[in-house]
Every structure is written in structure tokens, then in C-alpha cells.
PDB file of C-alpha atoms in Angstrom:
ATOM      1  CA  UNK A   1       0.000   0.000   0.000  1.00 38.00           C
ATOM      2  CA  UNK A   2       1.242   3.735  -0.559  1.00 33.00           C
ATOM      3  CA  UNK A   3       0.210   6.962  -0.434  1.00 35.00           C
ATOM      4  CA  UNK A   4      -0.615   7.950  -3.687  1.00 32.00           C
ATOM      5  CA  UNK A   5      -3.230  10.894  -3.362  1.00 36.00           C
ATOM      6  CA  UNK A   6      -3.954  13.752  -0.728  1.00 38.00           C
ATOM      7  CA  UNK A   7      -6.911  12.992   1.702  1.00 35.00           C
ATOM      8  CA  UNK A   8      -8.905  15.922  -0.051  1.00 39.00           C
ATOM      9  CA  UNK A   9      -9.056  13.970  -3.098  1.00 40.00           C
ATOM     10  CA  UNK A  10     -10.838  10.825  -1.125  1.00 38.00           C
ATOM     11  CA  UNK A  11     -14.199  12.534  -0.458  1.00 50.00           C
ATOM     12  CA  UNK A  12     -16.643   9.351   0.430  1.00 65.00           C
ATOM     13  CA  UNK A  13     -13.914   7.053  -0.026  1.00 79.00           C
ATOM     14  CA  UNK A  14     -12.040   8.222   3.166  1.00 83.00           C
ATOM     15  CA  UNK A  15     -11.556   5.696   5.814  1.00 84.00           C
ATOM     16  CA  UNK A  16     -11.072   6.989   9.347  1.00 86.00           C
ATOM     17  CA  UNK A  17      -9.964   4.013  11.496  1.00 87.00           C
ATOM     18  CA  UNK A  18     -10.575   3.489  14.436  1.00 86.00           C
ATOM     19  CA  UNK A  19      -8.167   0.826  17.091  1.00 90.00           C
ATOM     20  CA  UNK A  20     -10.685  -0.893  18.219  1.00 91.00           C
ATOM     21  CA  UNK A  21     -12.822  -3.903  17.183  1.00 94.00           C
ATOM     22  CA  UNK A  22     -16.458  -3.491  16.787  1.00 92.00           C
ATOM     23  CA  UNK A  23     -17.170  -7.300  17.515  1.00 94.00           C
ATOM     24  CA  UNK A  24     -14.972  -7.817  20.451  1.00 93.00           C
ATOM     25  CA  UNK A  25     -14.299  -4.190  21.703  1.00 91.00           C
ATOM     26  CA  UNK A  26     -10.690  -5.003  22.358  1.00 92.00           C
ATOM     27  CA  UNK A  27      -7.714  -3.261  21.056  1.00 92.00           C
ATOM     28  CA  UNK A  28      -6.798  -3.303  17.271  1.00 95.00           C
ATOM     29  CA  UNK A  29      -2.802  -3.294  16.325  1.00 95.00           C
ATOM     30  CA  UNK A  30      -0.275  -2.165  14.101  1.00 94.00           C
ATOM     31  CA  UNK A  31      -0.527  -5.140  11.296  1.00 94.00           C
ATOM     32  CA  UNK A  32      -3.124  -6.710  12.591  1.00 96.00           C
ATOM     33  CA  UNK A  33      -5.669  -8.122   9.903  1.00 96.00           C
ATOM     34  CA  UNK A  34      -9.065  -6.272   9.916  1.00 96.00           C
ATOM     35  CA  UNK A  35     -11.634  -5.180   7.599  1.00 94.00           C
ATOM     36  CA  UNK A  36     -13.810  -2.290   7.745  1.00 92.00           C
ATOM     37  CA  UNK A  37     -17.915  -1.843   7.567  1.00 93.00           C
ATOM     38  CA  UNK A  38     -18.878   1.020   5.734  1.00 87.00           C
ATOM     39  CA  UNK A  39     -21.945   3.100   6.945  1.00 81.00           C
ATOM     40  CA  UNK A  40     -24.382   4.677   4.546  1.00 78.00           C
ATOM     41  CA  UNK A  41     -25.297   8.851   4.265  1.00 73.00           C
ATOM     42  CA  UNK A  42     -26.479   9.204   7.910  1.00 68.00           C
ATOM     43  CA  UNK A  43     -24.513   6.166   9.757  1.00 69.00           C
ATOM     44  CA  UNK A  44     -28.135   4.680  10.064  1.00 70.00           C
ATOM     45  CA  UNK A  45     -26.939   1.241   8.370  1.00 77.00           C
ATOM     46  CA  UNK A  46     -24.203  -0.443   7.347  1.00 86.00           C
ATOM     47  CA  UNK A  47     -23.722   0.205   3.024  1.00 87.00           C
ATOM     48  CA  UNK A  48     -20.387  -2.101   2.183  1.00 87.00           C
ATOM     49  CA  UNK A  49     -18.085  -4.406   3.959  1.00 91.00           C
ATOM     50  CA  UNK A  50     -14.440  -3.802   3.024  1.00 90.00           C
ATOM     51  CA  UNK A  51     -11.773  -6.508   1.712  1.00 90.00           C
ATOM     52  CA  UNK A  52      -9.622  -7.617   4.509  1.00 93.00           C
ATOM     53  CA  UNK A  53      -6.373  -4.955   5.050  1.00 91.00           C
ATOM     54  CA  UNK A  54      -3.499  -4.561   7.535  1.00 91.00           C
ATOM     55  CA  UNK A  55      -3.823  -2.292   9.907  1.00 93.00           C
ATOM     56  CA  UNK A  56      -1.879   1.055   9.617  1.00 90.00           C
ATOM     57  CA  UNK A  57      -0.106   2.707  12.286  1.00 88.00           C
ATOM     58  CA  UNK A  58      -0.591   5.760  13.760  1.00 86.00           C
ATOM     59  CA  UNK A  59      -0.628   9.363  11.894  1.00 82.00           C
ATOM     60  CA  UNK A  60      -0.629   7.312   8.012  1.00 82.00           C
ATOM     61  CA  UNK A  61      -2.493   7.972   5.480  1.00 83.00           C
ATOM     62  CA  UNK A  62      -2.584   5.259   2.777  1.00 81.00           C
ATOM     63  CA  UNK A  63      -4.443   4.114  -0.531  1.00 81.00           C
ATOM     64  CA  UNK A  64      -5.620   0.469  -0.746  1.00 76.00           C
ATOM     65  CA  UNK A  65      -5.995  -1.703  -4.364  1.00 75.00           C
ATOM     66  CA  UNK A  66      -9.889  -0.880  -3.582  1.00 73.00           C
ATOM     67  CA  UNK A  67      -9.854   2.733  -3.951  1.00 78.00           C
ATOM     68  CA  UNK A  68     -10.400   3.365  -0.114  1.00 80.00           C
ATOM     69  CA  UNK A  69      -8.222   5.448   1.365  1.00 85.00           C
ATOM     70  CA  UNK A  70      -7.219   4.087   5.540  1.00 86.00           C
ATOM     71  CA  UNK A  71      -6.604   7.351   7.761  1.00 88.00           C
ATOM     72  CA  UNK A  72      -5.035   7.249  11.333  1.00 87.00           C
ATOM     73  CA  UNK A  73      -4.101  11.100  10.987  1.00 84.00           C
ATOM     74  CA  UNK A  74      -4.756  13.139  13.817  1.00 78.00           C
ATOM     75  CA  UNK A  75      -7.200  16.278  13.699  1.00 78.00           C
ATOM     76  CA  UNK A  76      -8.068  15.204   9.991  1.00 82.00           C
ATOM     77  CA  UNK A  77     -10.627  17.296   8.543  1.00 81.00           C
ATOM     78  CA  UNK A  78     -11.990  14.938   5.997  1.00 83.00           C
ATOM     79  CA  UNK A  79     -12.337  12.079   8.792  1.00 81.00           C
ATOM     80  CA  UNK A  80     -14.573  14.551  10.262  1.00 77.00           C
ATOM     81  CA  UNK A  81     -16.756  14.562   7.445  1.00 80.00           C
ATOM     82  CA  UNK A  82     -16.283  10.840   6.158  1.00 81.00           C
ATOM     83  CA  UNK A  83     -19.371   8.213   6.752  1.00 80.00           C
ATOM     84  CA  UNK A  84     -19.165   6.111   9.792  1.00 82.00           C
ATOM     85  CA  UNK A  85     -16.819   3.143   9.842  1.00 87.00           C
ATOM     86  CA  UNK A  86     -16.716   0.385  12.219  1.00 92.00           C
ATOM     87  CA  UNK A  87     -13.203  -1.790  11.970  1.00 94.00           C
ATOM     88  CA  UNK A  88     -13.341  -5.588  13.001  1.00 97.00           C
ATOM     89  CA  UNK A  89     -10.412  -7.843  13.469  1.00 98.00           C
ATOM     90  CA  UNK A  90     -10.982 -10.130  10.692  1.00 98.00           C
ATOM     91  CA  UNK A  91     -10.652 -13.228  12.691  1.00 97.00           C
ATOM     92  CA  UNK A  92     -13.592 -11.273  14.698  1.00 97.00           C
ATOM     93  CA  UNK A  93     -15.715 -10.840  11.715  1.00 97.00           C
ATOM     94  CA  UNK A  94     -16.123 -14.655  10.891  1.00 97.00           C
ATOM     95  CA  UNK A  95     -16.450 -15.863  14.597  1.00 96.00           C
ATOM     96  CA  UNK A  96     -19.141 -12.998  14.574  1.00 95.00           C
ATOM     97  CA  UNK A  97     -21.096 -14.269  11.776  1.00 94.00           C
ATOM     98  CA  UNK A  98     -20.913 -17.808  12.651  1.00 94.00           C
ATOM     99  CA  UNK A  99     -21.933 -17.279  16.115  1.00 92.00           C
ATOM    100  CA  UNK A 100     -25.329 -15.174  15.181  1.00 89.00           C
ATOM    101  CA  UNK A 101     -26.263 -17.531  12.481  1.00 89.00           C
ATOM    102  CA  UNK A 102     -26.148 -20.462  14.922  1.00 89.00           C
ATOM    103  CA  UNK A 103     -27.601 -18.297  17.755  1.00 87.00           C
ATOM    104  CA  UNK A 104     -30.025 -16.115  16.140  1.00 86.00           C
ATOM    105  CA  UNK A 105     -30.346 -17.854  12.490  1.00 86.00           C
ATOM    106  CA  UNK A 106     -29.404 -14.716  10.695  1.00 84.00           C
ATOM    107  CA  UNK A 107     -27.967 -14.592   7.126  1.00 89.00           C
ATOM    108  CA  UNK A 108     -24.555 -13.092   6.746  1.00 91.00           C
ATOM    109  CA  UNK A 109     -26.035  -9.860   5.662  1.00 90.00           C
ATOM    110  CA  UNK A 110     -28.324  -9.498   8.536  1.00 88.00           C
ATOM    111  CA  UNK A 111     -25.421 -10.731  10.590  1.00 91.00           C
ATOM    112  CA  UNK A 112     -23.375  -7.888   9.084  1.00 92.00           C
ATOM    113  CA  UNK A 113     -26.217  -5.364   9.968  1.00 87.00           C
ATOM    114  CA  UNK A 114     -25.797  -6.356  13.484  1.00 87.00           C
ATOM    115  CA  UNK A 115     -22.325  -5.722  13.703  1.00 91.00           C
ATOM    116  CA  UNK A 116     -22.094  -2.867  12.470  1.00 89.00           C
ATOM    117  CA  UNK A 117     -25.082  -1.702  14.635  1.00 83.00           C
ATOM    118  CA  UNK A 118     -23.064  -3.475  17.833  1.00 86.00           C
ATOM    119  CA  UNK A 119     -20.229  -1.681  16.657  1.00 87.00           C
ATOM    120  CA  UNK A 120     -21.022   2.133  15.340  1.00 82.00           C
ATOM    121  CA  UNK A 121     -23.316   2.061  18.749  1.00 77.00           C
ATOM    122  CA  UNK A 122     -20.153   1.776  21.232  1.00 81.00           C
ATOM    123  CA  UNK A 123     -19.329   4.711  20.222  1.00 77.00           C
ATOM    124  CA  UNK A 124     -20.191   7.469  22.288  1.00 69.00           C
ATOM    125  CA  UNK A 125     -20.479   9.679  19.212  1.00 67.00           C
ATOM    126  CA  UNK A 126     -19.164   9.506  15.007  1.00 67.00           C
ATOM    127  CA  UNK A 127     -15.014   9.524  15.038  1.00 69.00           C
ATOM    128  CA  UNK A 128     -14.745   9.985  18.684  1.00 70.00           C
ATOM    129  CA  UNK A 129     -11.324   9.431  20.366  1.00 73.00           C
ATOM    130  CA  UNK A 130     -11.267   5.455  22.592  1.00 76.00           C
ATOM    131  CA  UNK A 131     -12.428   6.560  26.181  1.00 78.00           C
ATOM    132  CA  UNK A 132     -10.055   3.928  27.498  1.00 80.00           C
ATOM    133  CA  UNK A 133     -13.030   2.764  29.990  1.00 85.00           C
ATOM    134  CA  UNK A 134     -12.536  -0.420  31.956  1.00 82.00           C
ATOM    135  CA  UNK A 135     -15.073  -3.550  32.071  1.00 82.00           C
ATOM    136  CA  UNK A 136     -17.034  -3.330  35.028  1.00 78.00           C
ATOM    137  CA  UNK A 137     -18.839  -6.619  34.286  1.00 83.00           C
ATOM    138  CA  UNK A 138     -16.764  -9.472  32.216  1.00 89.00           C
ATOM    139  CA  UNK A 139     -19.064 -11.771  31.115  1.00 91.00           C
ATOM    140  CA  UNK A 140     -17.198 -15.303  30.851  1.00 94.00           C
ATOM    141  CA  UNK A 141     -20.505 -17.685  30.593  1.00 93.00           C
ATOM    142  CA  UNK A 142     -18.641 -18.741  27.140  1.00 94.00           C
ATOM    143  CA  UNK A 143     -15.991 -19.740  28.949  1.00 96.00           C
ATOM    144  CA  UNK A 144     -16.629 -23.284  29.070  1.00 96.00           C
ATOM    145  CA  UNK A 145     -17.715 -23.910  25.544  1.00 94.00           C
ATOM    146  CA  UNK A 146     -14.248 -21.521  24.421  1.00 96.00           C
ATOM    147  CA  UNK A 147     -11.837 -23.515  26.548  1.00 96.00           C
ATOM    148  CA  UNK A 148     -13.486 -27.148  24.583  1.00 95.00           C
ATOM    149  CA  UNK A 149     -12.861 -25.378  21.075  1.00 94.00           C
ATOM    150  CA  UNK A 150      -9.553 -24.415  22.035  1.00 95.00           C
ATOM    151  CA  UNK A 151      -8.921 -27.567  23.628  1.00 95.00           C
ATOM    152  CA  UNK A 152      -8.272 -26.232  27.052  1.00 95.00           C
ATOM    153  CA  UNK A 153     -11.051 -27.622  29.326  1.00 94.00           C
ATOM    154  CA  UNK A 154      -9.150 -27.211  32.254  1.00 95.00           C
ATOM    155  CA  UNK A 155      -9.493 -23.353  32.004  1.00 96.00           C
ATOM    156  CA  UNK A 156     -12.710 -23.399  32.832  1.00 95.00           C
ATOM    157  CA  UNK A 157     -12.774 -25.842  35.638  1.00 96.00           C
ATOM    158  CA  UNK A 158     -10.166 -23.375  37.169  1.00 96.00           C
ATOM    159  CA  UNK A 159     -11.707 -21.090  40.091  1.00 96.00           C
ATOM    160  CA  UNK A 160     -12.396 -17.272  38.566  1.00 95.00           C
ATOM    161  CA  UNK A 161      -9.884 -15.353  40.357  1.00 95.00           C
ATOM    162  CA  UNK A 162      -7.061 -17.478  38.441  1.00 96.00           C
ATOM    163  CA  UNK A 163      -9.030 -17.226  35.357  1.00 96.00           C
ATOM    164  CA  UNK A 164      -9.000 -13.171  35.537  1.00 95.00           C
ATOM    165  CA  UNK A 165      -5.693 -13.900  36.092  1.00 96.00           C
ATOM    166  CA  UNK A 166      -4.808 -15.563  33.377  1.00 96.00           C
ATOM    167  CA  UNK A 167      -7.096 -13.434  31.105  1.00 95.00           C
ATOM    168  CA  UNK A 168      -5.375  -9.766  32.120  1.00 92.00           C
ATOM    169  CA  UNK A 169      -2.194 -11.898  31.476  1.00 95.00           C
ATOM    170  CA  UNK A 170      -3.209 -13.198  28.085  1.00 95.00           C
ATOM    171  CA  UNK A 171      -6.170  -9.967  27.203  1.00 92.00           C
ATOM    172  CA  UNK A 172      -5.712  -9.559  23.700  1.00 95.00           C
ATOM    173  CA  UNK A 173      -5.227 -13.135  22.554  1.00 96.00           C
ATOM    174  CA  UNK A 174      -8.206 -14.584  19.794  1.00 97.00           C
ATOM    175  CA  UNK A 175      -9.150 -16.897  22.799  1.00 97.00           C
ATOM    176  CA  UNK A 176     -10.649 -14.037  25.065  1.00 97.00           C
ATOM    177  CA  UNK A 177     -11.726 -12.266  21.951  1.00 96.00           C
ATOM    178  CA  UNK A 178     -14.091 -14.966  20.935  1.00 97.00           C
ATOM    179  CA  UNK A 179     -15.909 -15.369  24.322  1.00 96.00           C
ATOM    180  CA  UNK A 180     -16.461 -11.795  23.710  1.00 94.00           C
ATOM    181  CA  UNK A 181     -18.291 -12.393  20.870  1.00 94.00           C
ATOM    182  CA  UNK A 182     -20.053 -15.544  21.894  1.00 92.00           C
ATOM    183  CA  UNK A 183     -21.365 -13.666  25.245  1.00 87.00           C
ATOM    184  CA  UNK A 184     -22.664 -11.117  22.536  1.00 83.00           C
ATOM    185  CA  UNK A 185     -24.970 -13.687  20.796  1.00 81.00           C
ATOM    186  CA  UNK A 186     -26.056 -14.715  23.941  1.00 78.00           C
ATOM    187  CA  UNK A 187     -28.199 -11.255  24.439  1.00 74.00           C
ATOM    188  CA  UNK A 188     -31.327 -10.985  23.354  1.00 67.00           C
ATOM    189  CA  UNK A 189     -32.251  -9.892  19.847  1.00 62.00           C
ATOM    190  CA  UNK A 190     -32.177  -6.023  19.293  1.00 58.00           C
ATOM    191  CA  UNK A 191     -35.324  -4.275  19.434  1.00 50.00           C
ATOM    192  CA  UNK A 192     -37.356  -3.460  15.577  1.00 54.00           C
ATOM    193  CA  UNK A 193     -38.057  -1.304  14.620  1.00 50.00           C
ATOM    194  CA  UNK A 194     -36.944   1.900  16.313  1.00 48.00           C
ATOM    195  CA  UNK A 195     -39.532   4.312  17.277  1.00 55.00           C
ATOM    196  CA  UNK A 196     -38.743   8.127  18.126  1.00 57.00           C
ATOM    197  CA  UNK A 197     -39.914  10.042  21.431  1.00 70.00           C
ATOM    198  CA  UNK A 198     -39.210  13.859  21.695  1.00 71.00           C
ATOM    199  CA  UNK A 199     -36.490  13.755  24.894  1.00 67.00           C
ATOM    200  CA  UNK A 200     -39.002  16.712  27.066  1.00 73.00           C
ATOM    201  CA  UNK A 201     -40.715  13.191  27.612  1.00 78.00           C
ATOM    202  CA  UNK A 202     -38.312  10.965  29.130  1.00 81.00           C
ATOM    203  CA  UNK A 203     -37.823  11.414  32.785  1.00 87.00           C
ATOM    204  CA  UNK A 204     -35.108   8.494  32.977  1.00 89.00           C
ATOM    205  CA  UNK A 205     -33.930   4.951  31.319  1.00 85.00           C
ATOM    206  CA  UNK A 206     -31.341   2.869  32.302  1.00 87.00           C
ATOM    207  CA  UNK A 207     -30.042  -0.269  30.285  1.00 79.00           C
ATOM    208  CA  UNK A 208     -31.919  -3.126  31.013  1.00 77.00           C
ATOM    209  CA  UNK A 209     -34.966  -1.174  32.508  1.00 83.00           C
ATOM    210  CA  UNK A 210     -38.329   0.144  30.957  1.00 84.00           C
ATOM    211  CA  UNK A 211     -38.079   3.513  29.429  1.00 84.00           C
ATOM    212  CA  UNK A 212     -39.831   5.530  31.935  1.00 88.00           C
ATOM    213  CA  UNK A 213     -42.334   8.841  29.812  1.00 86.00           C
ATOM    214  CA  UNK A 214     -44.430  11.516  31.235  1.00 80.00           C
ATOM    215  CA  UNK A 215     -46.654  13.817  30.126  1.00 75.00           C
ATOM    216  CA  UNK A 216     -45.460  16.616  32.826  1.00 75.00           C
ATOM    217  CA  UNK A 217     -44.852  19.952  30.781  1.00 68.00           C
ATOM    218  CA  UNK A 218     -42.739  20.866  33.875  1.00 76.00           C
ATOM    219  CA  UNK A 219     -39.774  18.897  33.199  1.00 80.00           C
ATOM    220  CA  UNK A 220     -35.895  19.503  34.683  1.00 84.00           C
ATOM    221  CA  UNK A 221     -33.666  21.318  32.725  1.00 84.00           C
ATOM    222  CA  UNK A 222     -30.793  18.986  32.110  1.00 86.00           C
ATOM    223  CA  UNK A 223     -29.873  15.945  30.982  1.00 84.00           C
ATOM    224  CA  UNK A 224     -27.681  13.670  31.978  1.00 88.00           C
ATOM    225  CA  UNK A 225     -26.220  10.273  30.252  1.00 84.00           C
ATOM    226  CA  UNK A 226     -23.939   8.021  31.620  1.00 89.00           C
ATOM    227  CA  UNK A 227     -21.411   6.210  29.049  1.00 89.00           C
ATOM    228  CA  UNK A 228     -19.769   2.879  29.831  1.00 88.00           C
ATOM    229  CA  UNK A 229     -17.694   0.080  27.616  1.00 85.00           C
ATOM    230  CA  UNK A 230     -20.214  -0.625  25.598  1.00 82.00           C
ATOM    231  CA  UNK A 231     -22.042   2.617  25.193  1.00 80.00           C
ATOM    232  CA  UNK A 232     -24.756   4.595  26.689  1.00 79.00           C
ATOM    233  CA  UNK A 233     -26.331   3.037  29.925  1.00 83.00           C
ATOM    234  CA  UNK A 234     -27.960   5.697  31.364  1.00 87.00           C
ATOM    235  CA  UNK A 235     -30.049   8.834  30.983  1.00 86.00           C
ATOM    236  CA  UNK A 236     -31.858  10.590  33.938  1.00 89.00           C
ATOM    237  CA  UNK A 237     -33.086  14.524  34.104  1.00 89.00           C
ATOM    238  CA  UNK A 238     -31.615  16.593  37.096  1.00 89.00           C
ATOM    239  CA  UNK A 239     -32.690  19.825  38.215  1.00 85.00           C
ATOM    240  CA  UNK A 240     -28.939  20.860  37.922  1.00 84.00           C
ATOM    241  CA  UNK A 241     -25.717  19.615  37.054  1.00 82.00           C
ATOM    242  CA  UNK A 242     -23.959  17.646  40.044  1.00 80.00           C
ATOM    243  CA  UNK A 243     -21.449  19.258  41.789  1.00 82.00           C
ATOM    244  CA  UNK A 244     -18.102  18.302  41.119  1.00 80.00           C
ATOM    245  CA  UNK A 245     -16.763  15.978  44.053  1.00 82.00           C
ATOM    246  CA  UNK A 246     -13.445  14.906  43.044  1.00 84.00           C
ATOM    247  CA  UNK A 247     -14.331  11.203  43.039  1.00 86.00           C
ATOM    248  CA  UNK A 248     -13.166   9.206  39.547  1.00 86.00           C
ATOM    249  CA  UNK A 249     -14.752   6.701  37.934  1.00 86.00           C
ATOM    250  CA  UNK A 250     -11.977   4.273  35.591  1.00 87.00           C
ATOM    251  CA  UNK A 251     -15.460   2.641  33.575  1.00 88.00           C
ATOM    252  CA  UNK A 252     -17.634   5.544  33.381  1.00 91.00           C
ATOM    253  CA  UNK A 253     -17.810   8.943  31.483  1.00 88.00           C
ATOM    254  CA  UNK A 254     -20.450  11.532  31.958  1.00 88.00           C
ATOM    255  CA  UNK A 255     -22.165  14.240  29.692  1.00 82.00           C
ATOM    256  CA  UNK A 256     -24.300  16.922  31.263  1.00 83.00           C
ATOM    257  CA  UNK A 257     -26.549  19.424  28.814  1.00 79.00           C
ATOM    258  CA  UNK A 258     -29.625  21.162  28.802  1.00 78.00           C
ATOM    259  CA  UNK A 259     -32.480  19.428  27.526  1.00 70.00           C
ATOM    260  CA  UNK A 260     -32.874  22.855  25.555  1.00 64.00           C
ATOM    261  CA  UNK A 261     -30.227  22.172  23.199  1.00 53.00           C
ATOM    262  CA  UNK A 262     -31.918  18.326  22.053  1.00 53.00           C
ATOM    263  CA  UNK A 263     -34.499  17.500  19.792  1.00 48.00           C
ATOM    264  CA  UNK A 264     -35.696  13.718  20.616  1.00 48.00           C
ATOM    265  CA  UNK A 265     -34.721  10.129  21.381  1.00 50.00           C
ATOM    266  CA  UNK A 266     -34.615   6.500  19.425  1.00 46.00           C
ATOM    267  CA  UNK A 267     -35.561   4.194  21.133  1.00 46.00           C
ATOM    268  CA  UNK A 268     -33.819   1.120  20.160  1.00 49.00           C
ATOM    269  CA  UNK A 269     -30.573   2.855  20.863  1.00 51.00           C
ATOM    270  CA  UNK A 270     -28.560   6.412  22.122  1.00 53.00           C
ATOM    271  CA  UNK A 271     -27.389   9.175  19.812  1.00 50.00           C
ATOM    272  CA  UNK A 272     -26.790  12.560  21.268  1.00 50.00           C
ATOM    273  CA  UNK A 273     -26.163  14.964  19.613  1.00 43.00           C
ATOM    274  CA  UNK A 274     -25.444  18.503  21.600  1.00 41.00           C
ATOM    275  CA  UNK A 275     -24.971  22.052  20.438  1.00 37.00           C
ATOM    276  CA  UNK A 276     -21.901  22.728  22.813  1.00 38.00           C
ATOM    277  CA  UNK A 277     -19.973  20.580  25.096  1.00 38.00           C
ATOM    278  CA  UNK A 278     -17.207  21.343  27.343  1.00 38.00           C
ATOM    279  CA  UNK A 279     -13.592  19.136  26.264  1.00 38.00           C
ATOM    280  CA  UNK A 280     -15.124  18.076  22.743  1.00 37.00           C
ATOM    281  CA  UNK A 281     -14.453  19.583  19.441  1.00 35.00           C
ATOM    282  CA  UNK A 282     -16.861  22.449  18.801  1.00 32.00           C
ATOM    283  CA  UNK A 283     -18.592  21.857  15.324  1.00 30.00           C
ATOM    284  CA  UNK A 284     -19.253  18.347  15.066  1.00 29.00           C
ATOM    285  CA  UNK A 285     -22.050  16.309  15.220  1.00 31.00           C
ATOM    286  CA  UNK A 286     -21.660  13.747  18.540  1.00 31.00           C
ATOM    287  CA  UNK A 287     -23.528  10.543  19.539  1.00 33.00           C
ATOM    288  CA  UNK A 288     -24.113   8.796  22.183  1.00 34.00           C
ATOM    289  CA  UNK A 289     -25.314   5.320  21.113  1.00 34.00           C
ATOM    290  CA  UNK A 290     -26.057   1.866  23.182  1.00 34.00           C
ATOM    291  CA  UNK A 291     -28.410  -0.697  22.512  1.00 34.00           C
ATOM    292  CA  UNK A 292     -32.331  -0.069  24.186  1.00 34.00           C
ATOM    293  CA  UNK A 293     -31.901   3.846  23.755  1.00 39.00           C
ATOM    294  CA  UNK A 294     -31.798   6.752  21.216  1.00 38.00           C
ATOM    295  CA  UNK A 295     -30.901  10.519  21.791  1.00 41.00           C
ATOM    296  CA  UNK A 296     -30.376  13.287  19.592  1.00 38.00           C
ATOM    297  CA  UNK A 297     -29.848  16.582  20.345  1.00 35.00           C
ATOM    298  CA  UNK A 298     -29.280  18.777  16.964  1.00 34.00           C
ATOM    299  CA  UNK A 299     -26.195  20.128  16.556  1.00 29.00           C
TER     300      UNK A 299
END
């Protein structure tokens, strides 16, 4: 691969990469095999899976045999303004469709759709920077089933503190990766079709939980949502931002605007967004997405 033309010659066939795997939500590396799914005009769907590539390294900008052109370049303005992309290790991608079509009985398109739904929707909004959060919850109930496969059945007969172990020892091999994925399939189908509520109706909703509406005209002022790993898990409306305390959180993030400056909400899952927002790029359009839950605030 080389660089053969300037990123303002790309125009829909600029590729903003992102490190990180849509399937299994781990790291991506320098080399590593991936591919890339392609959103359409308004990231709403996926258009066009990519051929396989290696993964660049940071600040490159190069042109593949397909015409795309793969961007790692800091502050780029075309990435800005490029349709959404979700990158999957490749290995990722296959284990992924395998494991929905014998879960779920989908068709490698509609398999595809779902990945790149999983995957655009971790983000907390288009081309945002990792948030480096930490798993609160690692779900291992594919443990067992993994460690056959692999043929290490003693792993999983091992008690779970040695297993954690083993796994923050070992956290980016294909082995961890895949119980990932198979603890993915094991949720329940995603919610169709999505259905929009203006956000001066939702009082609160946290992942898992019934969306909870009124009809009170006398609503508070603010919004708050409440990112984690895998997206947005929570939104509730407080009279007034919470006062700053000092305390850290290393597996959540928190974004705190008026409920003047939205429109309305997806359900299905979270987009937000806001007109400003203190520490993010002024300009561009953000969104908060998660499964169960759809904001949008107009930018």
C-alpha cells in the first residue's frame, strides 16, 4: 500500500480508522488483519463491507488496491466529514457471523447489519477518540464452551480469580476475543423497529430497565447520560448539574446538557447529539449510542 493521493481527493472514499474492534471491543494493532464496515449517508446502516487490510499505524495515510483510502491522521478534517466506519479484526468478523447464524439464524447480511449496529453504537459519538473505559462486568458464561474449542477444558474448571488472572495476562489473545463475541450472541435480539420520542418526555432509562415517559410539561432542565464500555447506559433529568466531588470513575464517562439544546430520542438505541460541550471539538455532530436507547440533540 502507498500513499498515492492527498486525503482531499478521497471525499466518500475516506476511511477513518478506528483501534478498536467493533465485535470484540478489544484493542486493534499495528498489522493486525481487519476489515472495515462502511456506513451509509447518515450512519443509520451499514452500506459495504471492506476486503480484509493490515492495519496502519498511527498518523498514516494510505491508498488500498480498492480505492479506499485508511486514515489514522490526527485532527483530519476529511475524517470529520467521512461516513461512519466500524473496523473488526478479521478473525472477529467470521467468529461474529458464525456465532449469530447459529444463535439467532441470521444470514450473513443481517449478521453484518448487526455488527455494524453493535459496533457504530459503542461509540459514544461519530469519530470519537477510545475513552479507554474499563469492564465493570466481564461476562465469561462462554468460557466453558471456548476452553473445549480451544482444547483447554481445564481453564474453565479453574476457580475465577485465576481465570482473571490468566485473562489480564493473556487480554488480547483470539481466545478471550471470541468469548467476547459468543457472550454477545447470547443477548437478546435487538429491538425493531426503532420508534422516536421527543427527549421533554423521558424522565429516565437505564439499560436493562423500561423507558420511563411523562406527560409533565414541567420537566428539569438537564440531561444527563452516563457512558460505559459498551455505550450509553444511562439517561436521567436533574434539576442541575452535580457538583463536582473529586471522586473518579476508571469505567464511566459523563455528559451533562440542557435538555434545551436536544431535539428527541430512538428508542432502540442512544445518539446525542449537543450544540456545545465542554472538552469536545466544537462543530461536530456527537452521539451517544447503546443498545435499548436513542438521543439526539441537533447540533
Amino acid at each position: 500500500m502507498h500513499n498515492t493521493a492527498q486525503p482531499e481527493e478521497m471525499g466518500d472514499n475516506h476511511l477513518p480508522l478506528q483501534p478498536r474492534c467493533g465485535a470484540c471491543a478489544d484493542s486493534i494493532f499495528i498489522h493486525e488483519r481487519v476489515l472495515a464496515l462502511r456506513g451509509n449517508h447518515d450512519s443509520t446502516a451499514c452500506q459495504e463491507t471492506t476486503r480484509p487490510f493490515s492495519f496502519p499505524q498511527y498518523d498514516m495515510f494510505l491508498k488500498i488496491p480498492s480505492g479506499l483510502s485508511l486514515c489514522r491522521r490526527a485532527g483530519c478534517g476529511q475524517c470529520a466529514i467521512a461516513p461512519e466506519f466500524v473496523t473488526v479484526h478479521y478473525d472477529c468478523y467470521n467468529i461474529f457471523i458464525a456465532c449469530f447464524k447459529e444463535t439467532f439464524g441470521l444470514e450473513r447480511n443481517e449478521a453484518v447489519d448487526r455488527l455494524w449496529t453493535l459496533g457504530s453504537y459503542r461509540n459514544p459519538w461519530p469519530k470519537a477518540e477510545l475513552l479507554h473505559l474499563v469492564e465493570s462486568n466481564v461476562d465469561l458464561s462462554a468460557l466453558p464452551k471456548v476452553a473445549g474449542v480451544f482444547e483447554l477444558p481445564q481453564l474453565a474448571r479453574l476457580p475465577l480469580e485465576l481465570v482473571m488472572m490468566i485473562r489480564k495476562l493473556s487480554r488480547h489473545e483470539l481466545f478471550w476475543r471470541c468469548i467476547s463475541i459468543m457472550a454477545l450472541a447470547s443477548k437478546p435480539s435487538l429491538p425493531q423497529p426503532l420508534s422516536r420520542i421527543p427527549l421533554n418526555r423521558i424522565l429516565s432509562w437505564k439499560r436493562g430497565e423500561p423507558l420511563v415517559l411523562t406527560q409533565t410539561p414541567q420537566m428539569p432542565p438537564f440531561v444527563r447520560v452516563t457512558v460505559d464500555i459498551d455505550g450509553v447506559c444511562q439517561v436521567e433529568r436533574p434539576h442541575k448539574p452535580t457538583p463536582y466531588t473529586g471522586k473518579t470513575f476508571e469505567g464511566l464517562t459523563f455528559f451533562v446538557n440542557r435538555v434545551a439544546n436536544t431535539s428527541q430520542m430512538t428508542t432502540g438505541y442512544a445518539s446525542v447529539y449537543p450544540k456545545t460541550l465542554r472538552g469536545l471539538q466544537p462543530g461536530i455532530q456527537i452521539t451517544l449510542l447503546c443498545p435499548l436507547l436513542c438521543l439526539t440533540l441537533e447540533a
